[in-house]
Tab-separated table of C-alpha atoms in Angstrom:
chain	number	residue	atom	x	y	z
A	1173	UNK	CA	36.148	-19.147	10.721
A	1174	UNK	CA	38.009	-21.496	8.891
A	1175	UNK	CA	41.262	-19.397	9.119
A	1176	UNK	CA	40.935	-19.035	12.805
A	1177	UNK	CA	39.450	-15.794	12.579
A	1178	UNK	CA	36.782	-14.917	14.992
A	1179	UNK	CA	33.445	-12.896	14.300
A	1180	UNK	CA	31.235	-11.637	17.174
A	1181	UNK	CA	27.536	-10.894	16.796
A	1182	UNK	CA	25.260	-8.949	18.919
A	1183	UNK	CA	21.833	-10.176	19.659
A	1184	UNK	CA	19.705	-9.349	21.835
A	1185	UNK	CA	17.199	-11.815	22.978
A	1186	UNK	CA	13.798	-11.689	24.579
A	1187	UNK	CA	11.069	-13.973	26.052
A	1188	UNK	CA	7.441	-13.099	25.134
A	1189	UNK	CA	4.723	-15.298	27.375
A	1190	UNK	CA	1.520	-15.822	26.121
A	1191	UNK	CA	-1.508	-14.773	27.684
A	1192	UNK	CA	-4.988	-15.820	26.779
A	1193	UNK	CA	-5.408	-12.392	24.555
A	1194	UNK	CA	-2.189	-12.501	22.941
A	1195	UNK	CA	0.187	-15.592	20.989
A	1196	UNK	CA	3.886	-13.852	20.959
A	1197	UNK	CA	4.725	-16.168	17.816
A	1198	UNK	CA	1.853	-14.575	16.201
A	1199	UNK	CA	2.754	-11.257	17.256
A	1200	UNK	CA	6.508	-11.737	16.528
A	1201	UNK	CA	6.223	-13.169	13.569
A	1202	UNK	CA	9.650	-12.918	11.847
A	1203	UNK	CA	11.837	-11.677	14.529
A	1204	UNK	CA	10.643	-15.482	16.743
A	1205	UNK	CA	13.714	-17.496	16.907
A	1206	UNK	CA	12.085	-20.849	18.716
A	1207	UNK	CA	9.358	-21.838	21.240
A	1208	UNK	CA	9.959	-22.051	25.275
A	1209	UNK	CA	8.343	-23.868	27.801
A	1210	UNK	CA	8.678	-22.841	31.792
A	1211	UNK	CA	6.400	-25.444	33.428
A	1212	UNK	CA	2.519	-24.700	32.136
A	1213	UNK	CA	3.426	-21.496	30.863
A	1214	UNK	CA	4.317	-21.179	26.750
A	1215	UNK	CA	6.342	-18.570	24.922
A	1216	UNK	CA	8.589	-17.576	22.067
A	1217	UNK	CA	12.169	-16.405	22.855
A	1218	UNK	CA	12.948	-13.615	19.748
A	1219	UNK	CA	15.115	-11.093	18.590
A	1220	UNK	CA	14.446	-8.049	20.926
A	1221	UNK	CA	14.321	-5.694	18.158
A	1222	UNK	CA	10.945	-7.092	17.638
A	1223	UNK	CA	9.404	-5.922	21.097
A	1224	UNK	CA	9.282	-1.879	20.812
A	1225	UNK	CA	9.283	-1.701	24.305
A	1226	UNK	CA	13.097	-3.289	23.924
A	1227	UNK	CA	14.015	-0.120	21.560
A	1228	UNK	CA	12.304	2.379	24.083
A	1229	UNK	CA	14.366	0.749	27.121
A	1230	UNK	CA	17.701	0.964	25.234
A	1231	UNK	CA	16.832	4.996	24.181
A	1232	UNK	CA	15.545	6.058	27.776
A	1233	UNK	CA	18.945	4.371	28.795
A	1234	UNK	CA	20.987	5.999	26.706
A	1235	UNK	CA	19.578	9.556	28.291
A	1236	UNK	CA	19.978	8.313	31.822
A	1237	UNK	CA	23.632	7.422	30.764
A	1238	UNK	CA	23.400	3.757	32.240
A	1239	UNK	CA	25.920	1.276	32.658
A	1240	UNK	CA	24.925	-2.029	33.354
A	1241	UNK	CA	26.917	-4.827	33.614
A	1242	UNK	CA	27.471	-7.878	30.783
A	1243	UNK	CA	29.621	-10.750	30.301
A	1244	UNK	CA	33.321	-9.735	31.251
A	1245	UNK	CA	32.113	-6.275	30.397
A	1246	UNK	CA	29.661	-3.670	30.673
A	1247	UNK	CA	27.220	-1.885	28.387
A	1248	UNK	CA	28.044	1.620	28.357
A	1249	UNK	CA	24.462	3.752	27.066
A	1250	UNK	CA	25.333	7.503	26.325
A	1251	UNK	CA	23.239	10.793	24.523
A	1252	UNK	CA	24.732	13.827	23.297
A	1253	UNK	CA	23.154	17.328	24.300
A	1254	UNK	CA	20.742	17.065	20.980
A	1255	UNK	CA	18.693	14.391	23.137
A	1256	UNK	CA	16.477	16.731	24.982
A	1257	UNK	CA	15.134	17.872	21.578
A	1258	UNK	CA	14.112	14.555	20.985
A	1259	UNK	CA	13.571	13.065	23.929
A	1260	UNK	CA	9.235	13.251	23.510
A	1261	UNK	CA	9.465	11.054	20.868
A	1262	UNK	CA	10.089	8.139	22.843
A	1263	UNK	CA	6.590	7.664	24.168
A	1264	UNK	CA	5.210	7.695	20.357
A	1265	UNK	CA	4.677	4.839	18.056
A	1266	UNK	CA	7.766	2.418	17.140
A	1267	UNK	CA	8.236	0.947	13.893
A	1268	UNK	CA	10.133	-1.921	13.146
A	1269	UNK	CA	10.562	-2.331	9.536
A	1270	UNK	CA	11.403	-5.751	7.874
A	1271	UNK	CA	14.431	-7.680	8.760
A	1272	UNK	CA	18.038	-6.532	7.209
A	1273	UNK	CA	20.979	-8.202	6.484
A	1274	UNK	CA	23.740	-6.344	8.910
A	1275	UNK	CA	21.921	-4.004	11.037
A	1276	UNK	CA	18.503	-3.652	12.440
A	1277	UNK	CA	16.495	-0.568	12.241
A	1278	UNK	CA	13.754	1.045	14.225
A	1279	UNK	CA	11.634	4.409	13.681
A	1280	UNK	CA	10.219	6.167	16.866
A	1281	UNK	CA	7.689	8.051	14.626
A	1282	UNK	CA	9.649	10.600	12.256
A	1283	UNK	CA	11.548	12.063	14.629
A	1284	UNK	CA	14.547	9.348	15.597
A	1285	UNK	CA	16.206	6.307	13.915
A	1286	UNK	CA	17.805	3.570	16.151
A	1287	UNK	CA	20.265	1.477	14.002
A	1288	UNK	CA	21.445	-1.442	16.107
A	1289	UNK	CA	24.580	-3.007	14.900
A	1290	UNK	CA	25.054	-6.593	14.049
A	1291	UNK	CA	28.683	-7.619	13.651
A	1292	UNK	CA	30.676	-6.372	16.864
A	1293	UNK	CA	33.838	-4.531	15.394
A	1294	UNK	CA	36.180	-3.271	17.959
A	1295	UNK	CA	37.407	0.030	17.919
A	1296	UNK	CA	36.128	3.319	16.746
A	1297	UNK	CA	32.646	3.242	14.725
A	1298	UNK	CA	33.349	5.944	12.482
A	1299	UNK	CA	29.524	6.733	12.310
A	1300	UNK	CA	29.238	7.733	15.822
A	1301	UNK	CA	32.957	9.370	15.957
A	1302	UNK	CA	31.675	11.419	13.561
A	1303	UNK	CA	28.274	11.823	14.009
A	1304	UNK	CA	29.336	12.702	17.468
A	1305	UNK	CA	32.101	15.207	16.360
A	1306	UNK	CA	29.254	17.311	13.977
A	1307	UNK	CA	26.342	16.973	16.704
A	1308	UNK	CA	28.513	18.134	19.179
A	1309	UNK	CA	32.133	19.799	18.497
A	1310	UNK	CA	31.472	21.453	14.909
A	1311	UNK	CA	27.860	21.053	14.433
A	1312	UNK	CA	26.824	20.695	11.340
A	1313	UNK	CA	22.991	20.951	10.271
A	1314	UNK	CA	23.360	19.117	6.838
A	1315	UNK	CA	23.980	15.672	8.754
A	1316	UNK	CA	21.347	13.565	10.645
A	1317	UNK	CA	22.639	14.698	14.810
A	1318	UNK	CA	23.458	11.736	16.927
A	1319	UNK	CA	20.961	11.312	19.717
A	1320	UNK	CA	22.715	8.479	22.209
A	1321	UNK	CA	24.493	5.419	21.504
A	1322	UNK	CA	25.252	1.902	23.133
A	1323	UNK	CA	28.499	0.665	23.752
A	1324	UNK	CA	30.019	-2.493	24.964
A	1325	UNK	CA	33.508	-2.410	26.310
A	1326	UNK	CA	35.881	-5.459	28.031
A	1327	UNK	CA	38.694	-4.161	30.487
A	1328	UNK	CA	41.667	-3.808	28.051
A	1329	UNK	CA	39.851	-3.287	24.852
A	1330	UNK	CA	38.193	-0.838	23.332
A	1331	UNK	CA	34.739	-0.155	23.129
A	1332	UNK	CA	32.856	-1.796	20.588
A	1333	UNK	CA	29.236	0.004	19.058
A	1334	UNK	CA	26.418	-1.725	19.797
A	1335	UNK	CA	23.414	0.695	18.646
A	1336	UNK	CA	23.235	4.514	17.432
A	1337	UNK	CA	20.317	7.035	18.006
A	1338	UNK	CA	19.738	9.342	15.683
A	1339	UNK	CA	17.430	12.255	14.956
A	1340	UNK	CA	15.187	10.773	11.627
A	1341	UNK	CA	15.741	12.763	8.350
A	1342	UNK	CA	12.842	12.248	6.257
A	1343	UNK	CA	14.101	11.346	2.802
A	1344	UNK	CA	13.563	9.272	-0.730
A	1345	UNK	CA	15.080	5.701	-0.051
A	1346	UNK	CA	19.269	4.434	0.720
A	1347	UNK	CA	21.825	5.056	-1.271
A	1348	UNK	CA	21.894	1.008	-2.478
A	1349	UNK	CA	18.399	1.513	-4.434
């Protein structure tokens, strides 16, 4: 930024091939960022939100508790003990709902909400701290449980929040309409 400042952003990306039954950038629509070439073979590299199977990768990691590695760091994937009572809901439809301005959000049915995280803040997410803290230590039924969530975390640093999974609360809009 212009006063030195610097912003990270997390984005996932993905590559989508076509085949002769499918056209990713018709498929993608929105969430295509540009068109790729390997050789003969065409395709659309895109936001990975867009690709449900993305979502369902990043969820069945967070039960496993994964850690893969990425950049100078590593992506830490964690659940709390609530997953198990959600954990059927990752074979069932995934709904990616239009595009929004900070975070991206995805629906496995009515049953969980996966918020992925835009701008990379370091430090403690006070979302999962405390969604964490009433899932877990105090539980507390009049709050939406936390499910899993992905970190990312440099030696040194601390951990920065790239996703949160949370049980889906059915409900009449956000608090900004």
């Amino acid at each position: 930024l212009a006063s030195g400042a610097v912003q990270r952003y997390f984005l996932p990306l993905g590559v989508a091939w076509e085949t002769r039954e499918s056209d990713p950038l018709e498929r993608l629509g929105k969430w295509a960022l540009a068109k790729v070439r390997r050789r003969e073979r065409m395709g659309a590299l895109h936001d990975a939100f867009g690709d449900p199977e993305f979502s369902r990768a990043l969820a069945r990691a967070m039960q496993r508790h994964e850690t893969a590695r990425a950049g100078r760091g590593e992506l830490r994937f964690s659940s709390t003990s609530r997953f198990a009572d959600y954990a059927d809901a990752l074979g069932g439809e995934i709904v990616v709902p239009a595009l929004e301005q900070s975070n991206t959000g995805v629906f496995f049915g009515h049953r969980l909400f996966l918020k992925g995280y835009r701008r990379m803040r370091a430090g403690v997410n006070p979302e999962l701290e405390l969604g964490r803290f009433l899932t877990e230590a105090s539980p507390f039924p009049q709050v939406a449980p936390v499910v899993g969530a992905v970190e990312y975390a440099e030696p040194g640093t601390e951990p920065v929040t790239l996703a949160i999974l949370q049980a889906f609360v059915e409900n009449q809009g956000d608090l900004w309409t």
